Amino acid sequence: MNKAQFIAALAPHFNGSKKEAAHAVDIVFDTITRNMSAGNDVMINDFGKFKKVDRKARMGRNPFTGETIKIKASKKARFLPAKALKEVIAGDRKLGPAPKPEVKPAPKAAKPVAKKAAKKAPAKKKTAAKKVAKKAPAKKKPAAKKTVKKAAKKR
């Protein structure tokens, strides 16, 4: 599942609005990213833990040439799945029914407020004068005839 499919799956929970679902997904990803970059762990119960891991410098081997190379120290993102997620994936635990989207009733139309209307003179109807534009007669293209004549002369 990619991000667009994820947003489409969430859209029914946002009254069918993909724009609102995309905004929610972006906020969640941004929050996780910002906290991890600051060095904080992000723990989501029954799902897992996102954390930033420092990797030490080490020696490695170039598989093409076989020579040893030094690999620099780096920082990586790591996800550790929670026990509940592992159990669901392994099939040891059944997943409950998916939450159904909340169906909100359509907003009620506001009751029209009775206003005291001031007496106005009836509006005058304006008649639009129809203007008929005369089209110039279409010009024939004499160039087409010339090419036919030239082709006939060459034969």
N, C-alpha and C. Protein backbone atom coordinates (compact mmCIF):
# COMPACT_ATOMS: atom_id res chain seq x y z
N MET A 1 0.86 -1.18 0.00
CA MET A 1 0.00 0.00 0.00
C MET A 1 0.90 1.23 0.00
N ASN A 2 0.66 2.12 -0.94
CA ASN A 2 1.43 3.36 -0.97
C ASN A 2 0.63 4.48 -0.30
N LYS A 3 1.19 5.67 -0.28
CA LYS A 3 0.57 6.78 0.44
C LYS A 3 -0.80 7.14 -0.15
N ALA A 4 -0.92 7.14 -1.46
CA ALA A 4 -2.19 7.50 -2.11
C ALA A 4 -3.27 6.47 -1.76
N GLN A 5 -2.91 5.20 -1.75
CA GLN A 5 -3.87 4.15 -1.39
C GLN A 5 -4.25 4.26 0.09
N PHE A 6 -3.30 4.62 0.92
CA PHE A 6 -3.55 4.80 2.34
C PHE A 6 -4.54 5.94 2.56
N ILE A 7 -4.35 7.04 1.84
CA ILE A 7 -5.25 8.19 1.94
C ILE A 7 -6.64 7.81 1.46
N ALA A 8 -6.71 7.06 0.36
CA ALA A 8 -8.01 6.62 -0.16
C ALA A 8 -8.74 5.72 0.84
N ALA A 9 -8.00 4.90 1.58
CA ALA A 9 -8.61 4.02 2.58
C ALA A 9 -9.12 4.82 3.78
N LEU A 10 -8.47 5.94 4.09
CA LEU A 10 -8.89 6.77 5.21
C LEU A 10 -9.98 7.77 4.86
N ALA A 11 -10.16 8.07 3.59
CA ALA A 11 -11.11 9.10 3.16
C ALA A 11 -12.53 8.88 3.69
N PRO A 12 -13.07 7.65 3.71
CA PRO A 12 -14.44 7.48 4.25
C PRO A 12 -14.58 7.93 5.70
N HIS A 13 -13.50 7.92 6.46
CA HIS A 13 -13.55 8.36 7.85
C HIS A 13 -13.55 9.88 7.96
N PHE A 14 -13.29 10.54 6.85
CA PHE A 14 -13.30 12.00 6.80
C PHE A 14 -14.42 12.50 5.87
N ASN A 15 -15.55 11.82 5.90
CA ASN A 15 -16.71 12.15 5.06
C ASN A 15 -16.38 12.16 3.59
N GLY A 16 -15.51 11.25 3.18
CA GLY A 16 -15.17 11.11 1.77
C GLY A 16 -14.19 12.15 1.25
N SER A 17 -13.66 12.96 2.13
CA SER A 17 -12.75 14.03 1.71
C SER A 17 -11.31 13.51 1.68
N LYS A 18 -10.78 13.32 0.49
CA LYS A 18 -9.39 12.88 0.36
C LYS A 18 -8.44 13.99 0.80
N LYS A 19 -8.87 15.22 0.64
CA LYS A 19 -8.02 16.35 1.01
C LYS A 19 -7.80 16.37 2.53
N GLU A 20 -8.86 16.15 3.30
CA GLU A 20 -8.73 16.13 4.76
C GLU A 20 -7.94 14.91 5.21
N ALA A 21 -8.17 13.76 4.56
CA ALA A 21 -7.43 12.54 4.91
C ALA A 21 -5.95 12.72 4.62
N ALA A 22 -5.62 13.33 3.49
CA ALA A 22 -4.22 13.58 3.13
C ALA A 22 -3.58 14.52 4.14
N HIS A 23 -4.32 15.52 4.58
CA HIS A 23 -3.81 16.46 5.56
C HIS A 23 -3.51 15.74 6.88
N ALA A 24 -4.41 14.84 7.30
CA ALA A 24 -4.21 14.09 8.54
C ALA A 24 -2.99 13.18 8.43
N VAL A 25 -2.84 12.51 7.31
CA VAL A 25 -1.69 11.62 7.11
C VAL A 25 -0.39 12.42 7.13
N ASP A 26 -0.39 13.56 6.45
CA ASP A 26 0.80 14.41 6.43
C ASP A 26 1.18 14.89 7.84
N ILE A 27 0.17 15.22 8.65
CA ILE A 27 0.44 15.67 10.02
C ILE A 27 1.06 14.54 10.84
N VAL A 28 0.52 13.33 10.72
CA VAL A 28 1.04 12.19 11.48
C VAL A 28 2.49 11.91 11.07
N PHE A 29 2.76 11.83 9.78
CA PHE A 29 4.12 11.55 9.31
C PHE A 29 5.08 12.65 9.72
N ASP A 30 4.64 13.89 9.62
CA ASP A 30 5.50 15.02 9.99
C ASP A 30 5.83 14.99 11.48
N THR A 31 4.84 14.67 12.31
CA THR A 31 5.06 14.62 13.75
C THR A 31 6.05 13.52 14.11
N ILE A 32 5.89 12.34 13.51
CA ILE A 32 6.82 11.24 13.77
C ILE A 32 8.22 11.62 13.32
N THR A 33 8.34 12.20 12.14
CA THR A 33 9.64 12.58 11.59
C THR A 33 10.33 13.62 12.47
N ARG A 34 9.60 14.65 12.88
CA ARG A 34 10.20 15.71 13.69
C ARG A 34 10.67 15.18 15.06
N ASN A 35 9.86 14.32 15.68
CA ASN A 35 10.25 13.78 16.98
C ASN A 35 11.46 12.86 16.85
N MET A 36 11.51 12.05 15.82
CA MET A 36 12.65 11.16 15.62
C MET A 36 13.92 11.94 15.34
N SER A 37 13.81 13.01 14.54
CA SER A 37 15.00 13.80 14.22
C SER A 37 15.54 14.52 15.46
N ALA A 38 14.63 14.81 16.41
CA ALA A 38 15.06 15.44 17.65
C ALA A 38 15.64 14.43 18.63
N GLY A 39 15.57 13.14 18.30
CA GLY A 39 16.13 12.11 19.16
C GLY A 39 15.10 11.48 20.08
N ASN A 40 13.83 11.84 19.96
CA ASN A 40 12.77 11.28 20.79
C ASN A 40 12.21 10.02 20.15
N ASP A 41 11.86 9.05 20.98
CA ASP A 41 11.20 7.85 20.49
C ASP A 41 9.70 8.12 20.37
N VAL A 42 9.07 7.50 19.37
CA VAL A 42 7.62 7.64 19.19
C VAL A 42 7.02 6.26 19.40
N MET A 43 6.28 6.09 20.51
CA MET A 43 5.69 4.80 20.85
C MET A 43 4.18 4.88 20.62
N ILE A 44 3.68 3.99 19.79
CA ILE A 44 2.24 3.91 19.52
C ILE A 44 1.78 2.55 20.06
N ASN A 45 0.94 2.57 21.07
CA ASN A 45 0.51 1.34 21.72
C ASN A 45 -0.11 0.36 20.73
N ASP A 46 0.21 -0.91 20.93
CA ASP A 46 -0.26 -2.02 20.11
C ASP A 46 0.15 -1.90 18.64
N PHE A 47 1.06 -1.01 18.32
CA PHE A 47 1.56 -0.90 16.95
C PHE A 47 3.07 -1.05 16.93
N GLY A 48 3.76 -0.12 17.58
CA GLY A 48 5.21 -0.23 17.59
C GLY A 48 5.89 1.04 18.05
N LYS A 49 7.21 1.01 17.91
CA LYS A 49 8.03 2.12 18.38
C LYS A 49 8.97 2.56 17.26
N PHE A 50 8.98 3.86 16.99
CA PHE A 50 9.89 4.45 16.02
C PHE A 50 11.02 5.10 16.82
N LYS A 51 12.25 4.80 16.46
CA LYS A 51 13.36 5.40 17.20
C LYS A 51 14.54 5.68 16.28
N LYS A 52 15.36 6.60 16.72
CA LYS A 52 16.57 6.98 15.99
C LYS A 52 17.73 6.20 16.59
N VAL A 53 18.54 5.57 15.74
CA VAL A 53 19.63 4.72 16.20
C VAL A 53 20.94 5.25 15.63
N ASP A 54 21.94 5.36 16.49
CA ASP A 54 23.28 5.76 16.04
C ASP A 54 24.07 4.50 15.72
N ARG A 55 24.64 4.45 14.53
CA ARG A 55 25.48 3.31 14.14
C ARG A 55 26.93 3.75 14.19
N LYS A 56 27.76 2.93 14.77
CA LYS A 56 29.18 3.23 14.90
C LYS A 56 29.89 3.03 13.56
N ALA A 57 31.06 3.65 13.46
CA ALA A 57 31.91 3.43 12.28
C ALA A 57 32.41 1.99 12.34
N ARG A 58 32.57 1.37 11.19
CA ARG A 58 32.99 -0.03 11.17
C ARG A 58 33.74 -0.33 9.88
N MET A 59 34.32 -1.49 9.83
CA MET A 59 35.02 -1.93 8.64
C MET A 59 34.10 -2.85 7.86
N GLY A 60 34.10 -2.68 6.55
CA GLY A 60 33.28 -3.52 5.68
C GLY A 60 34.11 -4.03 4.53
N ARG A 61 33.49 -4.76 3.63
CA ARG A 61 34.22 -5.32 2.49
C ARG A 61 33.47 -4.98 1.22
N ASN A 62 34.20 -4.51 0.23
CA ASN A 62 33.62 -4.24 -1.08
C ASN A 62 33.43 -5.60 -1.76
N PRO A 63 32.17 -6.00 -2.05
CA PRO A 63 31.96 -7.33 -2.62
C PRO A 63 32.51 -7.48 -4.04
N PHE A 64 32.68 -6.38 -4.76
CA PHE A 64 33.15 -6.45 -6.13
C PHE A 64 34.66 -6.71 -6.19
N THR A 65 35.40 -5.93 -5.39
CA THR A 65 36.87 -6.07 -5.43
C THR A 65 37.41 -6.92 -4.29
N GLY A 66 36.67 -7.05 -3.20
CA GLY A 66 37.12 -7.84 -2.06
C GLY A 66 37.96 -7.06 -1.07
N GLU A 67 38.27 -5.79 -1.35
CA GLU A 67 39.10 -5.01 -0.43
C GLU A 67 38.26 -4.51 0.75
N THR A 68 38.90 -4.30 1.88
CA THR A 68 38.20 -3.79 3.06
C THR A 68 38.11 -2.27 2.97
N ILE A 69 36.97 -1.76 3.41
CA ILE A 69 36.73 -0.31 3.39
C ILE A 69 36.19 0.11 4.75
N LYS A 70 36.37 1.38 5.06
CA LYS A 70 35.86 1.91 6.32
C LYS A 70 34.48 2.53 6.05
N ILE A 71 33.50 2.15 6.86
CA ILE A 71 32.13 2.68 6.74
C ILE A 71 31.96 3.71 7.85
N LYS A 72 31.51 4.91 7.48
CA LYS A 72 31.36 6.01 8.44
C LYS A 72 30.22 5.73 9.42
N ALA A 73 30.28 6.43 10.55
CA ALA A 73 29.19 6.37 11.53
C ALA A 73 27.97 7.05 10.91
N SER A 74 26.78 6.56 11.24
CA SER A 74 25.55 7.13 10.67
C SER A 74 24.40 7.03 11.65
N LYS A 75 23.33 7.68 11.32
CA LYS A 75 22.10 7.65 12.13
C LYS A 75 21.00 7.08 11.26
N LYS A 76 20.28 6.13 11.79
CA LYS A 76 19.23 5.44 11.04
C LYS A 76 17.93 5.46 11.81
N ALA A 77 16.83 5.28 11.08
CA ALA A 77 15.51 5.14 11.70
C ALA A 77 15.25 3.65 11.89
N ARG A 78 14.68 3.31 13.01
CA ARG A 78 14.37 1.91 13.29
C ARG A 78 12.94 1.82 13.80
N PHE A 79 12.23 0.80 13.34
CA PHE A 79 10.88 0.53 13.81
C PHE A 79 10.88 -0.81 14.52
N LEU A 80 10.40 -0.81 15.75
CA LEU A 80 10.29 -2.04 16.53
C LEU A 80 8.80 -2.35 16.71
N PRO A 81 8.31 -3.40 16.09
CA PRO A 81 6.88 -3.70 16.20
C PRO A 81 6.50 -4.12 17.62
N ALA A 82 5.30 -3.74 18.03
CA ALA A 82 4.80 -4.11 19.35
C ALA A 82 4.37 -5.57 19.34
N LYS A 83 4.22 -6.14 20.53
CA LYS A 83 3.85 -7.54 20.68
C LYS A 83 2.50 -7.82 20.01
N ALA A 84 1.54 -6.92 20.17
CA ALA A 84 0.21 -7.12 19.58
C ALA A 84 0.29 -7.17 18.06
N LEU A 85 1.10 -6.31 17.45
CA LEU A 85 1.26 -6.30 15.99
C LEU A 85 1.92 -7.60 15.53
N LYS A 86 2.93 -8.05 16.25
CA LYS A 86 3.60 -9.31 15.90
C LYS A 86 2.63 -10.48 15.94
N GLU A 87 1.77 -10.50 16.95
CA GLU A 87 0.81 -11.59 17.09
C GLU A 87 -0.21 -11.60 15.94
N VAL A 88 -0.66 -10.42 15.53
CA VAL A 88 -1.62 -10.32 14.42
C VAL A 88 -0.96 -10.78 13.13
N ILE A 89 0.27 -10.35 12.88
CA ILE A 89 0.99 -10.72 11.67
C ILE A 89 1.22 -12.23 11.62
N ALA A 90 1.58 -12.82 12.77
CA ALA A 90 1.87 -14.25 12.83
C ALA A 90 0.60 -15.10 12.75
N GLY A 91 -0.56 -14.49 12.96
CA GLY A 91 -1.82 -15.23 12.91
C GLY A 91 -2.21 -15.80 14.26
N ASP A 92 -1.48 -15.48 15.31
CA ASP A 92 -1.81 -15.97 16.65
C ASP A 92 -2.98 -15.22 17.26
N ARG A 93 -3.24 -14.04 16.76
CA ARG A 93 -4.31 -13.20 17.31
C ARG A 93 -5.14 -12.69 16.15
N LYS A 94 -6.46 -12.73 16.31
CA LYS A 94 -7.33 -12.25 15.25
C LYS A 94 -7.57 -10.76 15.42
N LEU A 95 -7.62 -10.11 14.30
CA LEU A 95 -7.86 -8.68 14.28
C LEU A 95 -9.36 -8.44 14.35
N GLY A 96 -9.79 -7.53 15.17
CA GLY A 96 -11.21 -7.21 15.29
C GLY A 96 -11.72 -6.54 14.02
N PRO A 97 -13.03 -6.32 13.96
CA PRO A 97 -13.57 -5.67 12.76
C PRO A 97 -13.03 -4.25 12.61
N ALA A 98 -12.89 -3.86 11.38
CA ALA A 98 -12.37 -2.52 11.09
C ALA A 98 -13.37 -1.48 11.57
N PRO A 99 -12.88 -0.37 12.09
CA PRO A 99 -13.80 0.68 12.51
C PRO A 99 -14.55 1.22 11.31
N LYS A 100 -15.85 1.38 11.50
CA LYS A 100 -16.68 1.90 10.40
C LYS A 100 -16.64 3.41 10.42
N PRO A 101 -16.68 4.00 9.23
CA PRO A 101 -16.68 5.46 9.18
C PRO A 101 -17.93 6.01 9.84
N GLU A 102 -17.75 7.07 10.56
CA GLU A 102 -18.87 7.71 11.24
C GLU A 102 -19.71 8.45 10.22
N VAL A 103 -21.00 8.13 10.18
CA VAL A 103 -21.89 8.79 9.23
C VAL A 103 -22.52 9.97 9.93
N LYS A 104 -22.15 11.14 9.45
CA LYS A 104 -22.71 12.36 10.04
C LYS A 104 -23.88 12.81 9.20
N PRO A 105 -24.98 13.21 9.85
CA PRO A 105 -26.12 13.69 9.06
C PRO A 105 -25.76 14.99 8.36
N ALA A 106 -26.42 15.20 7.25
CA ALA A 106 -26.16 16.43 6.49
C ALA A 106 -26.54 17.63 7.35
N PRO A 107 -25.79 18.71 7.24
CA PRO A 107 -26.12 19.89 8.04
C PRO A 107 -27.50 20.41 7.68
N LYS A 108 -28.25 20.74 8.74
CA LYS A 108 -29.61 21.23 8.52
C LYS A 108 -29.55 22.63 7.93
N ALA A 109 -30.50 22.86 7.03
CA ALA A 109 -30.57 24.18 6.41
C ALA A 109 -31.07 25.17 7.45
N ALA A 110 -30.50 26.33 7.46
CA ALA A 110 -30.91 27.35 8.40
C ALA A 110 -32.32 27.81 8.06
N LYS A 111 -33.11 28.02 9.12
CA LYS A 111 -34.48 28.47 8.89
C LYS A 111 -34.44 29.90 8.40
N PRO A 112 -35.22 30.17 7.35
CA PRO A 112 -35.22 31.54 6.85
C PRO A 112 -35.81 32.49 7.89
N VAL A 113 -35.13 33.58 8.10
CA VAL A 113 -35.60 34.57 9.06
C VAL A 113 -36.51 35.54 8.33
N ALA A 114 -37.67 35.75 8.92
CA ALA A 114 -38.63 36.66 8.29
C ALA A 114 -38.14 38.08 8.48
N LYS A 115 -37.98 38.77 7.39
CA LYS A 115 -37.52 40.16 7.43
C LYS A 115 -38.65 41.04 6.93
N LYS A 116 -38.70 42.19 7.51
CA LYS A 116 -39.69 43.15 7.03
C LYS A 116 -39.11 43.81 5.80
N ALA A 117 -39.75 43.58 4.71
CA ALA A 117 -39.25 44.13 3.45
C ALA A 117 -39.82 45.52 3.23
N ALA A 118 -38.95 46.43 2.88
CA ALA A 118 -39.39 47.78 2.57
C ALA A 118 -40.03 47.75 1.19
N LYS A 119 -41.05 48.55 1.02
CA LYS A 119 -41.73 48.57 -0.27
C LYS A 119 -40.81 49.22 -1.29
N LYS A 120 -40.58 48.47 -2.34
CA LYS A 120 -39.73 48.97 -3.42
C LYS A 120 -40.54 48.99 -4.68
N ALA A 121 -40.14 49.87 -5.57
CA ALA A 121 -40.79 49.92 -6.87
C ALA A 121 -40.39 48.66 -7.62
N PRO A 122 -41.30 48.09 -8.39
CA PRO A 122 -40.95 46.88 -9.12
C PRO A 122 -39.79 47.17 -10.07
N ALA A 123 -38.90 46.24 -10.16
CA ALA A 123 -37.73 46.39 -11.02
C ALA A 123 -38.15 46.41 -12.47
N LYS A 124 -37.53 47.31 -13.22
CA LYS A 124 -37.84 47.41 -14.65
C LYS A 124 -37.05 46.36 -15.39
N LYS A 125 -37.73 45.73 -16.31
CA LYS A 125 -37.05 44.72 -17.12
C LYS A 125 -36.34 45.41 -18.26
N LYS A 126 -35.10 45.08 -18.41
CA LYS A 126 -34.31 45.65 -19.50
C LYS A 126 -34.36 44.68 -20.66
N THR A 127 -34.66 45.23 -21.80
CA THR A 127 -34.67 44.39 -23.00
C THR A 127 -33.32 44.54 -23.67
N ALA A 128 -32.72 43.45 -23.92
CA ALA A 128 -31.40 43.46 -24.55
C ALA A 128 -31.59 43.54 -26.06
N ALA A 129 -30.95 44.50 -26.64
CA ALA A 129 -31.01 44.63 -28.10
C ALA A 129 -30.10 43.59 -28.71
N LYS A 130 -30.65 42.84 -29.62
CA LYS A 130 -29.87 41.80 -30.26
C LYS A 130 -29.09 42.39 -31.41
N LYS A 131 -27.83 42.17 -31.38
CA LYS A 131 -26.99 42.65 -32.46
C LYS A 131 -26.62 41.46 -33.31
N VAL A 132 -26.85 41.60 -34.56
CA VAL A 132 -26.53 40.53 -35.49
C VAL A 132 -25.25 40.93 -36.22
N ALA A 133 -24.26 40.12 -36.05
CA ALA A 133 -22.99 40.40 -36.71
C ALA A 133 -23.01 39.72 -38.07
N LYS A 134 -22.66 40.53 -39.06
CA LYS A 134 -22.61 39.97 -40.41
C LYS A 134 -21.24 39.37 -40.63
N LYS A 135 -21.25 38.17 -41.12
CA LYS A 135 -19.99 37.51 -41.38
C LYS A 135 -19.55 37.80 -42.82
N ALA A 136 -18.29 38.00 -42.95
CA ALA A 136 -17.75 38.21 -44.28
C ALA A 136 -17.77 36.87 -45.01
N PRO A 137 -18.02 36.89 -46.31
CA PRO A 137 -18.05 35.62 -47.04
C PRO A 137 -16.68 34.94 -46.95
N ALA A 138 -16.73 33.67 -46.80
CA ALA A 138 -15.50 32.89 -46.67
C ALA A 138 -14.70 32.95 -47.96
N LYS A 139 -13.40 33.15 -47.82
CA LYS A 139 -12.54 33.23 -48.99
C LYS A 139 -12.07 31.84 -49.36
N LYS A 140 -12.05 31.59 -50.63
CA LYS A 140 -11.57 30.29 -51.10
C LYS A 140 -10.06 30.35 -51.17
N LYS A 141 -9.46 29.24 -50.94
CA LYS A 141 -8.01 29.18 -50.97
C LYS A 141 -7.54 28.84 -52.38
N PRO A 142 -7.01 29.81 -53.08
CA PRO A 142 -6.55 29.54 -54.43
C PRO A 142 -5.23 28.75 -54.44
N ALA A 143 -4.53 28.73 -53.32
CA ALA A 143 -3.25 28.04 -53.28
C ALA A 143 -3.42 26.56 -53.56
N ALA A 144 -4.53 25.99 -53.13
CA ALA A 144 -4.75 24.57 -53.35
C ALA A 144 -4.88 24.27 -54.84
N LYS A 145 -5.50 25.15 -55.57
CA LYS A 145 -5.66 24.95 -57.01
C LYS A 145 -4.32 25.02 -57.72
N LYS A 146 -3.46 25.94 -57.28
CA LYS A 146 -2.17 26.11 -57.92
C LYS A 146 -1.32 24.86 -57.78
N THR A 147 -1.38 24.24 -56.62
CA THR A 147 -0.57 23.05 -56.42
C THR A 147 -1.06 21.90 -57.29
N VAL A 148 -2.36 21.86 -57.53
CA VAL A 148 -2.90 20.82 -58.41
C VAL A 148 -2.43 21.07 -59.83
N LYS A 149 -2.45 22.34 -60.27
CA LYS A 149 -2.02 22.69 -61.62
C LYS A 149 -0.54 22.39 -61.81
N LYS A 150 0.28 22.71 -60.78
CA LYS A 150 1.72 22.45 -60.88
C LYS A 150 1.99 20.96 -60.97
N ALA A 151 1.26 20.18 -60.21
CA ALA A 151 1.45 18.73 -60.24
C ALA A 151 1.07 18.18 -61.61
N ALA A 152 0.01 18.77 -62.22
CA ALA A 152 -0.43 18.30 -63.54
C ALA A 152 0.62 18.66 -64.61
N LYS A 153 1.26 19.83 -64.49
CA LYS A 153 2.27 20.24 -65.45
C LYS A 153 3.49 19.34 -65.42
N LYS A 154 3.88 18.88 -64.24
CA LYS A 154 5.06 18.04 -64.09
C LYS A 154 4.89 16.68 -64.74
N ARG A 155 3.68 16.19 -64.88
CA ARG A 155 3.46 14.85 -65.45
C ARG A 155 3.56 14.93 -66.91
